[in-house]
XYZ file of C-alpha atoms in Angstrom:
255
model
C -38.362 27.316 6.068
C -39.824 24.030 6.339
C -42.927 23.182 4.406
C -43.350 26.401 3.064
C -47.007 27.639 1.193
C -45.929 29.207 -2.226
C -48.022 31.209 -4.605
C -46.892 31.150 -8.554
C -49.132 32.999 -10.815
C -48.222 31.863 -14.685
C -47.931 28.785 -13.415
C -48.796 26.522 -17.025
C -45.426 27.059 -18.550
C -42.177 28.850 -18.809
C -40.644 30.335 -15.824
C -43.685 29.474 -13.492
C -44.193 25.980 -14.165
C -40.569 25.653 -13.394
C -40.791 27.305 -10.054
C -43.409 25.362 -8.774
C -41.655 21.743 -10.010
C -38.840 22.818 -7.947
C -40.806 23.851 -5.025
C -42.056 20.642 -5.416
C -39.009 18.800 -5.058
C -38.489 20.924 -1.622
C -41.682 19.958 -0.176
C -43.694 23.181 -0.283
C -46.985 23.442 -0.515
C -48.530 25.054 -3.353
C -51.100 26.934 -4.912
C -50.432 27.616 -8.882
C -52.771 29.385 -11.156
C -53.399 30.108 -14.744
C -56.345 30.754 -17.249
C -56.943 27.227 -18.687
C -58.403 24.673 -15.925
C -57.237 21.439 -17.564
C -53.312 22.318 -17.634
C -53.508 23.960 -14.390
C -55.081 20.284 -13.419
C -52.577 18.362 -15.091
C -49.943 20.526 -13.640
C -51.382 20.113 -10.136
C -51.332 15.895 -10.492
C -47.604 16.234 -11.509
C -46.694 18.235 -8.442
C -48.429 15.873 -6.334
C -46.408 13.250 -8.097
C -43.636 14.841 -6.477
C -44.641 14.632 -3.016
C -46.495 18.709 -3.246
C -49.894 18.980 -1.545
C -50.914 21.593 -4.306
C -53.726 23.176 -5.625
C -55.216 25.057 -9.379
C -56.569 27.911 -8.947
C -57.969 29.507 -12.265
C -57.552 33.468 -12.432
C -56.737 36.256 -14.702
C -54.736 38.475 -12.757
C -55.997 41.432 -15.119
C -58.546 41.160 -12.469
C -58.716 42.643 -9.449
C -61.206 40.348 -7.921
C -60.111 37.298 -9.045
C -57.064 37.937 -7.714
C -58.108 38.664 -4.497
C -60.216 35.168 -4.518
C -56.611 33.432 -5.868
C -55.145 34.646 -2.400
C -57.748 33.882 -0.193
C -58.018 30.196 -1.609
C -54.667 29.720 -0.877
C -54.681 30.842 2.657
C -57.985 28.798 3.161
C -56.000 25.992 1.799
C -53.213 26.359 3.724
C -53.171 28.637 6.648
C -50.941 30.994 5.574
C -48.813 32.386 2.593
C -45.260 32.288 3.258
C -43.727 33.075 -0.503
C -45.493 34.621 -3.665
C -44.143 34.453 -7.042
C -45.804 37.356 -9.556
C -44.687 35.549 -12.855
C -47.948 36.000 -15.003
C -46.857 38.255 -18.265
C -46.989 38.375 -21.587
C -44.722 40.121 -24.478
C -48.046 41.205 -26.387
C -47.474 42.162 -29.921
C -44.122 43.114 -30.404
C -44.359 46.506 -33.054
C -42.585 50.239 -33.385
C -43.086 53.007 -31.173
C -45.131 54.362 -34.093
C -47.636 51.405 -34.557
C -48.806 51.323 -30.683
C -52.420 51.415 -30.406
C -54.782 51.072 -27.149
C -55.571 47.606 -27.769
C -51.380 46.580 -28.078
C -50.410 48.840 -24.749
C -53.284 47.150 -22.767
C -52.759 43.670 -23.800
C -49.093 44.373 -22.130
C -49.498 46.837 -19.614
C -53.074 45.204 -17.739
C -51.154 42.124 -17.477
C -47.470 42.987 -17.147
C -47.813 45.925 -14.353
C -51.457 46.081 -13.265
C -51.640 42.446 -13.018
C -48.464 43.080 -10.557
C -50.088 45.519 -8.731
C -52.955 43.605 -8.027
C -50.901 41.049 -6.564
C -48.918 43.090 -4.587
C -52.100 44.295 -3.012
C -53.230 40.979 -2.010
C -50.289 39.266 -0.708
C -49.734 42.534 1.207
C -52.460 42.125 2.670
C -51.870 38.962 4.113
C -48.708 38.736 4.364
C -48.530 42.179 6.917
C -51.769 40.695 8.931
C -49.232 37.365 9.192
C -46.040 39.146 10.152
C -43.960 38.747 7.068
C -43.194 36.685 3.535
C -41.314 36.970 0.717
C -42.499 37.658 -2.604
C -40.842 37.491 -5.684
C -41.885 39.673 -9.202
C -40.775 38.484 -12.707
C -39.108 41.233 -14.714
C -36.767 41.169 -17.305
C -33.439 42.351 -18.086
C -35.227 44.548 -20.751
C -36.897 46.381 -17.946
C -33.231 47.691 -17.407
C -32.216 48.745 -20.792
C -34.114 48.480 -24.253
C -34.613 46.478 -27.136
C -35.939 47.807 -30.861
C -39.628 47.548 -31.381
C -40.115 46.189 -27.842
C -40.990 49.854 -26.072
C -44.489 48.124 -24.363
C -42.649 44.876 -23.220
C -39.550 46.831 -22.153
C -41.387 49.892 -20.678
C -44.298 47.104 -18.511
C -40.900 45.213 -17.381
C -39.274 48.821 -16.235
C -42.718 49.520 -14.417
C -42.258 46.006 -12.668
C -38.786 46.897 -11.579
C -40.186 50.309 -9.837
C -43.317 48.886 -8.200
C -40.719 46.138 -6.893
C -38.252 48.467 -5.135
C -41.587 51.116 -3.898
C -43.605 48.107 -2.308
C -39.858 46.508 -0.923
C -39.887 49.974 0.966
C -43.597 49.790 2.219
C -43.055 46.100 3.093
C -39.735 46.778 5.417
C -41.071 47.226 8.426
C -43.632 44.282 8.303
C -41.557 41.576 7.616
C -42.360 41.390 3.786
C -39.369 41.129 1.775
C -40.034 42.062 -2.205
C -37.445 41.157 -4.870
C -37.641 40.866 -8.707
C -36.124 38.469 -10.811
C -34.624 40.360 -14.314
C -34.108 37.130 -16.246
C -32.135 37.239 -20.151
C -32.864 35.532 -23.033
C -34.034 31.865 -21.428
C -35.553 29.355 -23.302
C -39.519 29.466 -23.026
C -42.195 29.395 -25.508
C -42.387 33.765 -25.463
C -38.635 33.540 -26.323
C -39.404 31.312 -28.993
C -42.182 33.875 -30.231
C -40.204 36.941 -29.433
C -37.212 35.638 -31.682
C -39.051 34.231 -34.453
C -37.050 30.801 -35.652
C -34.368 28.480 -34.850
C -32.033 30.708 -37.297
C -32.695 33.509 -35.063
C -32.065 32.024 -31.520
C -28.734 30.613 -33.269
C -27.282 34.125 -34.085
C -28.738 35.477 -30.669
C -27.056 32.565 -29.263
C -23.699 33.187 -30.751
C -23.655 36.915 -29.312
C -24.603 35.954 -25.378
C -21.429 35.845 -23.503
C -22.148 32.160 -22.513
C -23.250 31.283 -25.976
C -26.974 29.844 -24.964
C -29.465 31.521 -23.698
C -30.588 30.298 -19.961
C -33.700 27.595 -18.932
C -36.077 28.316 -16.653
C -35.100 25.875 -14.110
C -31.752 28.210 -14.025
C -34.554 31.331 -13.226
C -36.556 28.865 -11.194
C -33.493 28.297 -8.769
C -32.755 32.011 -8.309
C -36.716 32.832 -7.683
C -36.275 29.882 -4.828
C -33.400 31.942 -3.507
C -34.992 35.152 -3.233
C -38.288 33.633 -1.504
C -36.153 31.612 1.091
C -34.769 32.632 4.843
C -30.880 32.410 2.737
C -31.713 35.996 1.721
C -33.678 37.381 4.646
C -31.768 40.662 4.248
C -32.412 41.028 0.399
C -35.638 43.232 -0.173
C -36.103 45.792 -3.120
C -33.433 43.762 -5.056
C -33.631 43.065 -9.365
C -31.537 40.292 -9.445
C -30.297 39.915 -13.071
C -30.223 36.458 -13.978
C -28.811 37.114 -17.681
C -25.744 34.855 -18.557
C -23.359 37.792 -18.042
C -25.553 39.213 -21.131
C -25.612 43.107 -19.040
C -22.228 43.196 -17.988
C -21.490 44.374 -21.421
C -20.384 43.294 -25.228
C -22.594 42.826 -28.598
C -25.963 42.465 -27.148
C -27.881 42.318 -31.194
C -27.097 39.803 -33.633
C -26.467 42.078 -37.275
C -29.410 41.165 -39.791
């Protein structure tokens, strides 16, 4: 696909910012989005530095309409939408099964897995009115397995893993492909939250099968792969992208 119009949501850092530098390098053009205007800025002049026609768009994808005006911009921008990547999430406030409260299950849950479902919803829409696309969700290789005191991260990354395979089903016939990334332990500034100190990344470094955990130019690479014609018979696929870290062995460092 030559030139192709890519949508990354959670664009600012991690995972996203990552995807769109190396749709960048491939020519695409791109629409990225975030909540705070002057990264989502900053980030637009460096794609451009590296030959991107790209554009900020600033949205919360909590929100249904805002959504819905983040996928229209892009196709007024650009004609079309050829590949969407739903990366926007959060790990919220890590805490016991016994300790989750409204507040802690909605600061996951609206972002993680309604925030997906609003996307869906748009991209659908203009993706089936186009004849096809590709979109690719963000998951998590704890949305296929567990992790202690992580039940709202791990159960918002099992929801994205089901709405990925249903809408993969509803998009067959139309030409859109849906996929999900299920990344492991990568390097990004939630990993760096999630696991506390450098102490802690050491010993969950020394119990990963490849003895690191991943970047996000590794996930970046794999998102690319999903989205592009390579894999135009992949649809309701979670692609583990984990280091070997699910085929088995000690998965928890001991205290």
């Amino acid at each position: 696909m030559s030139d192709p119009v890519v949508l990354v949501t959670g664009a600012l850092t991690g995972i996203g910012r990552a995807t769109a530098v190396a749709y960048a390098r491939q020519g695409a053009n791109l629409v990225v989005s975030g909540r705070h205007e002057d990264v989502g800025e900053q980030l637009v002049r460096e794609l451009a530095d590296l030959g991107a026609q790209a554009e900020f768009v600033r949205a919360d994808v909590r929100f249904d309409a805002e959504v819905e005006e983040l996928v229209d911009r892009a196709v007024a921008r650009f004609g079309r939408l050829d590949v969407a990547v739903n990366n926007a999430g959060t790990e919220g406030t890590p805490c016991p099964v016994g300790e989750v409260t409204d507040e802690r299950y909605q600061g996951i849950f609206d972002t993680n897995v309604k925030g997906t479902l609003f996307c869906l919803k748009h991209e659908f829409r203009v993706m089936r009115e186009q004849g096809g696309g590709s979109i690719v969700n963000v998951s998590s290789c704890f949305g296929l397995m567990g992790y202690p005191e992580a039940a709202l991260y791990v159960g918002s990354k099992h929801a994205v893993a089901g709405i990925t395979k249903a809408a993969a089903l509803e998009g067959a016939a139309h030409g859109v492909r849906v996929n999900a990334v299920a990344p492991g332990f990568t390097r990004t500034a939630m990993y760096e939250r999630f696991t506390g100190d450098d102490a802690a990344r050491d010993a969950v470094d020394s119990v990963l099968p490849m003895h690191r955990a991943g970047t996000p130019e590794e996930i970046a690479e794999t998102v690319r792969f999903l989205g592009s014609a390579e894999a135009s018979y992949v649809t309701g696929h979670i692609l583990l992208v984990d280091g070997g870290l699910m085929a088995g062995g000690p998965l928890f460092p001991s205290p």
